[in-house]
Short mmCIF file of C-alpha atoms and ligand atoms in Angstrom, two decimals:
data_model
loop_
_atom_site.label_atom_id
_atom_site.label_comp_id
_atom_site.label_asym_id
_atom_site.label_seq_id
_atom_site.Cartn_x
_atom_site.Cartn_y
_atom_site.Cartn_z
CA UNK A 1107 0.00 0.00 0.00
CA UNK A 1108 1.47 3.56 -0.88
CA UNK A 1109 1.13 5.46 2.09
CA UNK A 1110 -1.36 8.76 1.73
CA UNK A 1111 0.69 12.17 1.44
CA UNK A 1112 -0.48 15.52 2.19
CA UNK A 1113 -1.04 17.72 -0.97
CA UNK A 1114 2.21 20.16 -0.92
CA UNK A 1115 3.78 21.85 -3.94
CA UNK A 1116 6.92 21.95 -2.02
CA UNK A 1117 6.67 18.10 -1.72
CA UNK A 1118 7.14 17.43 -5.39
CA UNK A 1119 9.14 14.03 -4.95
CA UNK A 1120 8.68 11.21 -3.06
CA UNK A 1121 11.54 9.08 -1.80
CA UNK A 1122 10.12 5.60 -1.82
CA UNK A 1123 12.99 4.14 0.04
CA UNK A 1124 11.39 5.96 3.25
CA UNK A 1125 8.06 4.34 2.43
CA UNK A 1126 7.58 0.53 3.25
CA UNK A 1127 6.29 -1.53 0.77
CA UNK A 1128 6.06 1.56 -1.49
CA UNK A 1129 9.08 0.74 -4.08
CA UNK A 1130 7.43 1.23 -7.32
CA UNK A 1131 10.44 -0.94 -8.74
CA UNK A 1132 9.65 -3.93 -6.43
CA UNK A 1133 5.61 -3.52 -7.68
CA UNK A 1134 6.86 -4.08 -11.79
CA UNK A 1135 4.41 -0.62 -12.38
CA UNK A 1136 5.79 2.51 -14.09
CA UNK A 1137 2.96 4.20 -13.01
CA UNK A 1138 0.64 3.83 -9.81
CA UNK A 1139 -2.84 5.96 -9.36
CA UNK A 1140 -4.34 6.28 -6.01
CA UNK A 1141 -7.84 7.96 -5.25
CA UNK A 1142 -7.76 10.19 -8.35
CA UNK A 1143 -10.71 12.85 -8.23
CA UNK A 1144 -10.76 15.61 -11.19
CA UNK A 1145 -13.74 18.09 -11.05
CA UNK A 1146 -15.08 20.67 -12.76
CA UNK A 1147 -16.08 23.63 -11.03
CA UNK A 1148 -18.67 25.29 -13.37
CA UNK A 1149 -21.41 27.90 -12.78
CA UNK A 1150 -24.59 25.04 -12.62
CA UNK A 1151 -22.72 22.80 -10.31
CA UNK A 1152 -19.63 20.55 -9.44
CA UNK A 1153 -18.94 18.01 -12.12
CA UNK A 1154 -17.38 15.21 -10.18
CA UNK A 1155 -15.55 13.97 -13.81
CA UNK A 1156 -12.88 11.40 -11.80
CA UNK A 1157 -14.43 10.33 -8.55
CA UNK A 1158 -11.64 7.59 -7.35
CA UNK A 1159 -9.40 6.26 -10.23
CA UNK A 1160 -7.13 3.72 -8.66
CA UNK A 1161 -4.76 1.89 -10.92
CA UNK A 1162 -1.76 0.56 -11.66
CA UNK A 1163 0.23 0.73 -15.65
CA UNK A 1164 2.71 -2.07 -15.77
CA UNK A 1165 6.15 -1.63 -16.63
CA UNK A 1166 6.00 -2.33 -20.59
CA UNK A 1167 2.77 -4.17 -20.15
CA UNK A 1168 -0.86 -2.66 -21.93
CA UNK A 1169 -3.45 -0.80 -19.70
CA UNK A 1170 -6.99 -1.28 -21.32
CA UNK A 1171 -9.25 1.42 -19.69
CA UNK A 1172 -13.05 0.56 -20.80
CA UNK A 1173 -16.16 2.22 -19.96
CA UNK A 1174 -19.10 3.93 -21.72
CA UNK A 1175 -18.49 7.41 -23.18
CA UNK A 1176 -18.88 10.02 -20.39
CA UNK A 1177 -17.50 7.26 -17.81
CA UNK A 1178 -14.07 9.84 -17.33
CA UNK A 1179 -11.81 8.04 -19.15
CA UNK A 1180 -10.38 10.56 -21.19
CA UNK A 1181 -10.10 13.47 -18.11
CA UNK A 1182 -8.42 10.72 -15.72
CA UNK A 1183 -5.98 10.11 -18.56
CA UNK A 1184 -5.84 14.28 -18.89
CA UNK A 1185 -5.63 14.60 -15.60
CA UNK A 1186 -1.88 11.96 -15.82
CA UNK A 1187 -0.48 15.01 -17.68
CA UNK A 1188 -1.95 17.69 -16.02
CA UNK A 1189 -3.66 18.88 -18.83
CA UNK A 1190 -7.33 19.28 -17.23
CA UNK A 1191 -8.89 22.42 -18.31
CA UNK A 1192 -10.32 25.34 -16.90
CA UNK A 1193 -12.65 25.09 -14.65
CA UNK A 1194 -11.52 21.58 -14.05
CA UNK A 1195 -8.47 20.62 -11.32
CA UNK A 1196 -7.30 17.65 -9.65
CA UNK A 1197 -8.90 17.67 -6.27
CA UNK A 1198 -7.46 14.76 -4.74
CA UNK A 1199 -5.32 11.61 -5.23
CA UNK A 1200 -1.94 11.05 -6.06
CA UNK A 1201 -0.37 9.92 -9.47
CA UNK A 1202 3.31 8.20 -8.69
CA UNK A 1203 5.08 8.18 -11.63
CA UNK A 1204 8.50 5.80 -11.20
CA UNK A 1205 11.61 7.50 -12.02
CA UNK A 1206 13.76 4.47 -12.45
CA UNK A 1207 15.78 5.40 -9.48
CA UNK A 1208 13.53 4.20 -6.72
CA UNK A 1209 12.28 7.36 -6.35
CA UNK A 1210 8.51 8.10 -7.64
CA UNK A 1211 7.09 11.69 -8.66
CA UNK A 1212 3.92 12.46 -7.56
CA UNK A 1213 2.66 14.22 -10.87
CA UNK A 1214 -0.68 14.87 -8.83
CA UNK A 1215 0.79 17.44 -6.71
CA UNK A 1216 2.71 19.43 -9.35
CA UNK A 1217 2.00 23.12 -10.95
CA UNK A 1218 -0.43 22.10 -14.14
CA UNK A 1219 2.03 25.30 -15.45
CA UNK A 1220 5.47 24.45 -14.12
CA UNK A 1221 8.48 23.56 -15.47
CA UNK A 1222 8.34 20.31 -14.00
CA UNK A 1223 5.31 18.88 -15.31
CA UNK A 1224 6.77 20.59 -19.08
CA UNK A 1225 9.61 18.00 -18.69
CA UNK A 1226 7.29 14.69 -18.33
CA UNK A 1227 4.91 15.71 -20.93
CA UNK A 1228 5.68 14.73 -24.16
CA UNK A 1229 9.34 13.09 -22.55
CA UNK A 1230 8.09 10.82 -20.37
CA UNK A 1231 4.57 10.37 -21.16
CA UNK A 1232 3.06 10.86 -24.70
CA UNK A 1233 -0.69 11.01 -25.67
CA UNK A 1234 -2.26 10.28 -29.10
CA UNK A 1235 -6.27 10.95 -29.70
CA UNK A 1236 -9.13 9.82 -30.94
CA UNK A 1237 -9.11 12.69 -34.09
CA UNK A 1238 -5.69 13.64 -35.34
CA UNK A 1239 -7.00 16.82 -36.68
CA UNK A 1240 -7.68 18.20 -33.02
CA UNK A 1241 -4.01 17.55 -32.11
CA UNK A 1242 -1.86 17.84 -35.43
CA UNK A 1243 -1.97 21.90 -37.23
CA UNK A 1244 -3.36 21.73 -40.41
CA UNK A 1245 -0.89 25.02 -41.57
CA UNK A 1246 2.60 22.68 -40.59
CA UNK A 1247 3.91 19.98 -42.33
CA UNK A 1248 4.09 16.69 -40.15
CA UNK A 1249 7.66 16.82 -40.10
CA UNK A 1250 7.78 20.14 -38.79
CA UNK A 1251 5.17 19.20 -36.27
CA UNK A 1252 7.22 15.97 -35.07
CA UNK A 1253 10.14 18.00 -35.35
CA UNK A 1254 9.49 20.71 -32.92
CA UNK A 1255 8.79 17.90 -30.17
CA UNK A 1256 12.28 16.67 -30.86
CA UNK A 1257 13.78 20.19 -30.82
CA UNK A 1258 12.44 20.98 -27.45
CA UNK A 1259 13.19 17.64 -25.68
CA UNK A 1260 16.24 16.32 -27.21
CA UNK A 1261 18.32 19.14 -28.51
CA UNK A 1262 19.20 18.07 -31.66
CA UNK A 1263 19.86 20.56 -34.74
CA UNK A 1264 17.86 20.69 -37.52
CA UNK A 1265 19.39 17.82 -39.48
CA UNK A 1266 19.57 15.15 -36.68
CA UNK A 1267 15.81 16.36 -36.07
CA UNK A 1268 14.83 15.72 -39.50
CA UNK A 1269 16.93 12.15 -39.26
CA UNK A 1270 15.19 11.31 -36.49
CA UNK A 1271 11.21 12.45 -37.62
CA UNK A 1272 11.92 10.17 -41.03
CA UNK A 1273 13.65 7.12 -38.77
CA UNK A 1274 10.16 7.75 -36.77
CA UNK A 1275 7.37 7.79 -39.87
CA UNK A 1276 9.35 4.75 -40.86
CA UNK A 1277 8.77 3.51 -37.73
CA UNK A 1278 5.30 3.64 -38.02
CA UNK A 1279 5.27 2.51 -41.39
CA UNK A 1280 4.10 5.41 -42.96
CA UNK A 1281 3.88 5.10 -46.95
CA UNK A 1282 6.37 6.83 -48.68
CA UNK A 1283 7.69 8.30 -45.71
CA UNK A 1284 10.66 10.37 -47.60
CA UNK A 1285 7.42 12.48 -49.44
CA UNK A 1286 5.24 12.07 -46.35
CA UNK A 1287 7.72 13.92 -43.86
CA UNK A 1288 6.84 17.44 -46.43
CA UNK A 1289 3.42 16.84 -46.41
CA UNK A 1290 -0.01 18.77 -44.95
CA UNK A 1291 -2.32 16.52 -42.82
CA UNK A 1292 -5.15 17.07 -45.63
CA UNK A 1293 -2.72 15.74 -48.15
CA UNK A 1294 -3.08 12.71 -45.81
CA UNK A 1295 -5.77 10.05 -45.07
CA UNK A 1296 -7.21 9.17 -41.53
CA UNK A 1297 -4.82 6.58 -41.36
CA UNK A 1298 -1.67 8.25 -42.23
CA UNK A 1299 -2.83 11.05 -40.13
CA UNK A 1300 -2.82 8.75 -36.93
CA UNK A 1301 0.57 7.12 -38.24
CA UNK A 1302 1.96 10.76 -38.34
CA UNK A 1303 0.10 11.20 -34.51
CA UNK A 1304 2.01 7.86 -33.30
CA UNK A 1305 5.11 8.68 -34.67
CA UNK A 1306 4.61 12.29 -32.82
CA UNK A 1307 4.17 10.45 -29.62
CA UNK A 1308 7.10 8.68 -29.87
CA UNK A 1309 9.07 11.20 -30.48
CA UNK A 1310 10.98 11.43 -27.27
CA UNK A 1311 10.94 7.58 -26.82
CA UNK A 1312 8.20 8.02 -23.75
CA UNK A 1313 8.00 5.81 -21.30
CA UNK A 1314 4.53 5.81 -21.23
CA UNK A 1315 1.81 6.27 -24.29
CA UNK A 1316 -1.72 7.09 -23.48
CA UNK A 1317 -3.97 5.91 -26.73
CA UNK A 1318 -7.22 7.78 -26.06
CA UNK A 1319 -9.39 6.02 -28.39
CA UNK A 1320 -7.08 6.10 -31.02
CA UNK A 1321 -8.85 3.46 -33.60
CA UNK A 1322 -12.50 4.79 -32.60
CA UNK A 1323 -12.68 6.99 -35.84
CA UNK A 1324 -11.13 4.87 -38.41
CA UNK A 1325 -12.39 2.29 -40.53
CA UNK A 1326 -12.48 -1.48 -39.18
CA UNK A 1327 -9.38 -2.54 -41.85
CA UNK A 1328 -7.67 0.34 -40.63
CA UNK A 1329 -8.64 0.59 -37.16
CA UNK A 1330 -6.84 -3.06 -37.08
CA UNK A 1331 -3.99 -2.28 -38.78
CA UNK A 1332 -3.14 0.77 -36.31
CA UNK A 1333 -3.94 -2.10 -33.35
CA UNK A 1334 -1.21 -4.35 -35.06
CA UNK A 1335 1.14 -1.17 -34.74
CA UNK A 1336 1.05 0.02 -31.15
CA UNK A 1337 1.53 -3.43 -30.33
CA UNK A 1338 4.32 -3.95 -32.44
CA UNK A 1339 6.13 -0.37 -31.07
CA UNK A 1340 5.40 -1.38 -27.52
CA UNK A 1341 7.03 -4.53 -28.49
CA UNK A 1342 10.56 -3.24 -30.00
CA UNK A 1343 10.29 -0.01 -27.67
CA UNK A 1344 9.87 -1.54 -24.13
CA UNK A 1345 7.26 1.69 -23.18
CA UNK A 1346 4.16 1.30 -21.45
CA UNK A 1347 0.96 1.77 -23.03
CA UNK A 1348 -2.59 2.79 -21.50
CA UNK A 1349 -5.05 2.05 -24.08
CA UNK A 1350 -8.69 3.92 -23.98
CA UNK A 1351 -11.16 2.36 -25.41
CA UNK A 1352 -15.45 2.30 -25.27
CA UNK A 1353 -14.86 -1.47 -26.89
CA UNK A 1354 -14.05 -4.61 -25.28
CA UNK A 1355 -13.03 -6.32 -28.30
CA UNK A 1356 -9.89 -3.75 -28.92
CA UNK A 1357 -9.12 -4.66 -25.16
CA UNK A 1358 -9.38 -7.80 -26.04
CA UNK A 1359 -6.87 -7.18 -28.33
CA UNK A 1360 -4.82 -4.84 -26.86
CA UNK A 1361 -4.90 -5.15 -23.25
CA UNK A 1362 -2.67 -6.92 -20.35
CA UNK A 1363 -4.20 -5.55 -17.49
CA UNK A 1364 -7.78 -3.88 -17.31
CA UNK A 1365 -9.50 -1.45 -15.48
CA UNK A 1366 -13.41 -0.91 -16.05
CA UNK A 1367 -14.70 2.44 -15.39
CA UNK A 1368 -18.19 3.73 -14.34
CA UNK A 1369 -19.34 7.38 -13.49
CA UNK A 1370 -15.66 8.74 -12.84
CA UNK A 1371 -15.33 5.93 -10.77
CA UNK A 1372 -12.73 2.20 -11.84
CA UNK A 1373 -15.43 -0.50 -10.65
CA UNK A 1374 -13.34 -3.30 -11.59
CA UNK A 1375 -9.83 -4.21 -12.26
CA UNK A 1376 -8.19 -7.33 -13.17
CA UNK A 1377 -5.70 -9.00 -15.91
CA UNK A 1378 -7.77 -9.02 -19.52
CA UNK A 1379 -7.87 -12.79 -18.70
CA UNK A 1380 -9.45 -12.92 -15.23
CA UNK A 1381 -11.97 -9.55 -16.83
CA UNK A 1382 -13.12 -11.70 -19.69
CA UNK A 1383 -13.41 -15.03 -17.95
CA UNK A 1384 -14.50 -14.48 -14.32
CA UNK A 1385 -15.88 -10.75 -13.97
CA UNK A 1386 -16.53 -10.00 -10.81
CA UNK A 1387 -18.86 -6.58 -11.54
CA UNK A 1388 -22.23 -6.65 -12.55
CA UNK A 1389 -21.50 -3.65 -15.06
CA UNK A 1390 -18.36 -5.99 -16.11
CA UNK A 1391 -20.64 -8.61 -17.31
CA UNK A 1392 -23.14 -6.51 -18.74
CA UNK A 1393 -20.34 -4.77 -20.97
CA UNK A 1394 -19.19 -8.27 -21.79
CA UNK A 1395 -22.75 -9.05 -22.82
CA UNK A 1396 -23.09 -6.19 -25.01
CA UNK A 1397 -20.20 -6.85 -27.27
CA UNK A 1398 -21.55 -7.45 -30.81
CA UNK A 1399 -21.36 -11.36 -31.47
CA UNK A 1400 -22.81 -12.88 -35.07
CA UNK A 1401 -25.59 -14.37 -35.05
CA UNK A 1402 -27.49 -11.92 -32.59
CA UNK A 1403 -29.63 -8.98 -33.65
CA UNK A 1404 -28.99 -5.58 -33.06
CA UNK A 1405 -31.50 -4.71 -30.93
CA UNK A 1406 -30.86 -7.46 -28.48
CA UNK A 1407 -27.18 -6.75 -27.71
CA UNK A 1408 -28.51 -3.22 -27.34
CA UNK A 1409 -30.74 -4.08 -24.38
CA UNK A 1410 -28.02 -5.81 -22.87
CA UNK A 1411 -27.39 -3.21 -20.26
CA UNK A 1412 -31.20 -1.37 -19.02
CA UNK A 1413 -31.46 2.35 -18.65
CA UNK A 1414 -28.84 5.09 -19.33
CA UNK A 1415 -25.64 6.76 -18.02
CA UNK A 1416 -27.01 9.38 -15.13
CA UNK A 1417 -25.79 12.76 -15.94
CA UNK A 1418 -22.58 13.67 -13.50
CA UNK A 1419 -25.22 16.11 -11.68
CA UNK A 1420 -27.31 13.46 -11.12
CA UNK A 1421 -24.81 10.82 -9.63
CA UNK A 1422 -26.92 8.11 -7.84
CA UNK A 1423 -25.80 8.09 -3.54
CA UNK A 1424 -24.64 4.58 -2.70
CA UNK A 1425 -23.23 2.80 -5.71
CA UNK A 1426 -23.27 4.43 -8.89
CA UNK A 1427 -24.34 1.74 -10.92
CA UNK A 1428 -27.11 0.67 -8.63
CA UNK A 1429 -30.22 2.12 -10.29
CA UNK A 1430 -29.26 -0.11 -13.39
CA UNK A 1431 -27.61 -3.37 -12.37
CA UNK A 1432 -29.28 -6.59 -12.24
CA UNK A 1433 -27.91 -7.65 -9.13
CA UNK A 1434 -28.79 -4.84 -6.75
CA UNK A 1435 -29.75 -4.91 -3.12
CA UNK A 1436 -32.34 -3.07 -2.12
CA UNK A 1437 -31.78 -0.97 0.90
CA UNK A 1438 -28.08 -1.76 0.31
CA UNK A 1439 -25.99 -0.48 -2.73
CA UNK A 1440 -28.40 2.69 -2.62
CA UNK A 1441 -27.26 4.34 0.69
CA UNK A 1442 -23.29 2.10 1.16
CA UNK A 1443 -20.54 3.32 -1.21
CA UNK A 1444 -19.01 0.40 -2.12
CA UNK A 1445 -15.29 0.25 -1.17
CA UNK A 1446 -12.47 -0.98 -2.97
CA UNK A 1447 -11.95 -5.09 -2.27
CA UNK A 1448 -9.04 -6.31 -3.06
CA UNK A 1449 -9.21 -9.61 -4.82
CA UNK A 1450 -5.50 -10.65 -5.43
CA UNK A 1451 -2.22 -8.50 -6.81
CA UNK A 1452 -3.41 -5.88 -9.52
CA UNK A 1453 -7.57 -7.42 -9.16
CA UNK A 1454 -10.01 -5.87 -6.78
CA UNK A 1455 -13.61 -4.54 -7.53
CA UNK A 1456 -16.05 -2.14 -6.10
CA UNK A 1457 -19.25 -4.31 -5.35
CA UNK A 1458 -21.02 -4.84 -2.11
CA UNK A 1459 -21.81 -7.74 -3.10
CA UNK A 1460 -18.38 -8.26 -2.47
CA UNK A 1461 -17.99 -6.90 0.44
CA UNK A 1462 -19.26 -7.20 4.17
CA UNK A 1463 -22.01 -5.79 4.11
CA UNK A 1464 -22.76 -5.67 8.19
CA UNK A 1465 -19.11 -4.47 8.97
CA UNK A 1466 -19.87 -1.84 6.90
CA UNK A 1467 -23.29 -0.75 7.96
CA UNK A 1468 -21.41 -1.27 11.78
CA UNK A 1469 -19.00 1.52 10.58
CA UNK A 1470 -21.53 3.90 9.35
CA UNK A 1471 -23.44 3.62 12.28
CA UNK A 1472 -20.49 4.60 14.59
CA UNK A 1473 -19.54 7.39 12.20
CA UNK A 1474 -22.96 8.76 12.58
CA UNK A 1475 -22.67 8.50 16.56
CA UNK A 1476 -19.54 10.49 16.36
N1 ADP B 270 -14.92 21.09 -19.67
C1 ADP B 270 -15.82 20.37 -19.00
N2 ADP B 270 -16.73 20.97 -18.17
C2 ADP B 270 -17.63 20.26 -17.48
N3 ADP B 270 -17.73 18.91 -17.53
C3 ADP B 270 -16.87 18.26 -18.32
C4 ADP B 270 -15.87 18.93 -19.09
N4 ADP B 270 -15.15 18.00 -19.78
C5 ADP B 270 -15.68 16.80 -19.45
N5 ADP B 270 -16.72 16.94 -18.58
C6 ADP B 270 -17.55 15.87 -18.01
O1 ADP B 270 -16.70 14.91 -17.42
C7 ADP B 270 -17.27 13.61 -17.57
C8 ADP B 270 -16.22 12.65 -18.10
O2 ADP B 270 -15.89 13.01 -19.43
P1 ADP B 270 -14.82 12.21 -20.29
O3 ADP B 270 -13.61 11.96 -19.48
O4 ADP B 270 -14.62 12.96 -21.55
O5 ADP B 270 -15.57 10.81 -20.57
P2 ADP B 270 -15.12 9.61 -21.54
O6 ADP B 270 -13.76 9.92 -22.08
O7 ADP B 270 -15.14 8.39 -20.67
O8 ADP B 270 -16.17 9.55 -22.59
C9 ADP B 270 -18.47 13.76 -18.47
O9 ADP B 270 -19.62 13.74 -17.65
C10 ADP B 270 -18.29 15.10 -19.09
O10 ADP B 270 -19.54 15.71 -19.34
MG1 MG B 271 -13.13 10.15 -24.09
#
C-alpha cells in the first residue's frame, strides 16, 4: 500500500525508500494511481468527472481502460499530464510516476504550469487521440510538427531532427515516408494522419503512451492495422501503453491488465484474462454481454445493459451503478458506497456484493454517533 501524502507543492518528490512496501520498482508498475478525483467547477454545479481512479500501468505491459463514453476516461488520462482544463483541477489523489531510481514523482501534486510537469509531458509520457486533426496543425507539415517535439526535448539541430522524424514515420510505417515527412495533414488520409500522430508520440521515446481512443474513428481494416502497430512499437520499444477504449473487443486485443470504469469511478480491475473469464462486476458482465457477437440482432445486444448513463449532476448516492444493475440490493448499494476489495495483486472490484455488508453498515453507524 502507498502510504497517503499531504497535498504540498513543495513536496514534489517522493523518496520511496522511506516508504515501506512503497518501491514502485519492487511492484513491476511505471505508473501507480491512487484515489484520483478531477472536477469541474462550473457555474450550474460541481462536475465530479474522476471520482476515485485507482490503478496501476505495468512496466511495458498494456493498460486497457473501458467504460461507456462520459465514464471519465479521457479526463483521468488528462488529468496523468496535467492537462485538465479550466474550470476543471485535480482535487485529490496522487499519481506516482516511477523514475527508475527508486524514487517516484507524484505528478498529482505538481503546478499544471510548471516547469516540472513541461519536462514529463511529451518526454516521459506521450498522448495520441481519438481525431488527429484536433491535435496535429493543419498550416505545418508533419515533419515540422514531429520535429518541434524533438527540438524541445532532445536538442538536436535541424538535421539530426529531421533524421530522427523520417527514422520515426518509418517507424510507423508510414507510406512513402521520404514524401510524407513534407506533407499537410489534408494531403493525408485518416490513417496516415494517426501514423503521423504515433510517430509524434514517440518522439521522445516516452515511457509511457496514453492511446485515447485512437482506432474509434477509423475504418475497421484500418482501425486493425493501427492495433497491429502500437503493439508492435510497444514490443521493440519496451514503453508502457494505456489504451482507452469504449470497446471490449480492442481490449481484447490490446490489453494486459484492465480497469473498467463507471461514473468517474474504476469499478473493476483485473488482468484481460481474469476480466473476460471471471468478472466480478455486474456492469463488467453486462459490458461483456453487449459486445456485438454474429448471429445476434442488433436490438438485443442493445438491451443488454437497461437504462442510461445518469448525468454527473445526477450521480446516484450509494453505488453508482445501482439504479441499473441486475444484481442490486435493495436498501443496500443505494445508501453504502461500495469500497475498494481487493481480490488478489493488480484485481479488486467495487461491489457490495463483495464486500461485508454488516461491517460496513457497523462503521456507518459509529460514524454517525460520532
Ligand atoms: N470542460 C468540462 N466541463 C464540465 N464537464 C466536463 C468537461 N469535460 C468533461 N466533462 C464531463 O466529465 C465527464 C467525463 O468526461 P470524459 O472523461 O470525456 O468521458 P469519456 O472519455 O469516458 O467519454 C463527463 O460527464 C463530461 O460531461
Ligand atoms: Mg473520451
Amino acid at each position: 500500500m502507498l502510504q497517503k501524502k499531504k497535498r504540498d507543492s513543495s513536496l514534489r518528490t517522493v523518496d520511496l525508500t522511506t516508504l515501506a512496501d512503497a518501491s514502485l520498482e519492487n511492484t513491476g508498475n511505471l505508473l501507480e494511481v491512487r484515489g484520483l478525483r478531477t472536477s469541474f467547477f462550473t457555474d450550474e454545479g460541481v462536475v465530479k468527472a474522476v471520482d476515485g481512479m485507482d490503478f496501476d500501468v505495468p512496466t511495458g505491459k498494456t493498460l486497457g481502460i473501458v467504460g461507456e463514453s462520459g465514464s471519465g476516461k479521457s479526463i483521468g488520462a488528462r488529468s496523468l499530464m496535467q492537462l485538465v482544463d479550466k474550470p476543471g483541477r485535480i482535487v485529490d489523489g496522487q499519481i506516482l510516476l516511477n523514475n527508475g531510481d527508486g524514487r517516484a514523482v507524484d505528478i498529482a501534486s505538481l503546478d499544471p504550469r510548471g516547469d516540472a510537469i513541461r519536462r514529463i509531458r511529451g518526454k516521459e509520457i506521450a498522448m495520441i487521440f481519438q481525431e488527429p486533426m484536433s491535435s496535429l496543425s493543419p498550416v505545418h507539415t508533419i515533419g515540422r510538427q514531429i520535429g518541434e517535439m524533438i527540438e524541445l526535448h532532445m536538442g538536436y539541430d535541424k538535421e539530426q531532427t529531421r533524421e530522427r522524424v523520417l527514422e520515426l514515420l518509418k517507424k510507423v510505417e508510414m507510406p512513402k515516408a521520404s514524401t510524407a515527412i513534407d506533407s499537410y495533414t489534408f494531403e493525408l488520409s485518416g490513417g496516415m494522419r494517426q501514423r503521423a500522430m504515433i510517430a509524434m508520440g514517440l518522439a521522445c521515446d516516452p515511457r509511457l503512451l496514453i492511446a485515447d481512443e485512437p482506432t474509434t474513428a477509423l475504418d475497421v481494416t484500418t482501425q486493425a492495422v493501427i492495433l497491429d502497430l502500437i503493439k508492435d512499437l510497444q514490443a521493440s520499444t519496451g514503453m508502457s501503453v494505456m489504451f482507452i477504449t469504449h470497446d471490449l473487443g480492442v481490449i481484447a486485443e490490446v490489453a494486459d491488465e484492465v480497469a473498467v470504469m463507471y461514473l468517474g469511478t474504476v469499478v473493476e480491475r483485473g488482468s484481460v484474462h481474469e476480466i473476460f473469464n471471471d468478472p466480478k462486476h455486474p456492469y463488467t458482465r453486462a459490458l461483456l454481454r453487449s459486445i456485438p457477437r454474429l448471429g445476434l440482432e442488433k436490438q438485443r445486444r442493445l438491451a443488454a445493459i437497461s437504462g442510461m448513463v445518469p448525468h454527473p449532476f445526477n450521480r446516484p448516492g450509494g453505488c453508482p451503478f445501482h439504479n441499473r444493475c441486475p444484481e442490486v440490493i435493495p436498501g443496500v448499494c443505494d445508501r453504502i458506497v461500495p469500497p475498494r476489495e481487493a481480490l488478489g495483486p493488480g484485481k479488486d472490484v467495487r461491489c457490495l456484493l463483495h464486500s461485508d455488508v454488516d461491517h460496513l453498515k457497523a462503521e456507518a453507524e459509529e460514524a454517525s454517533h460520532e
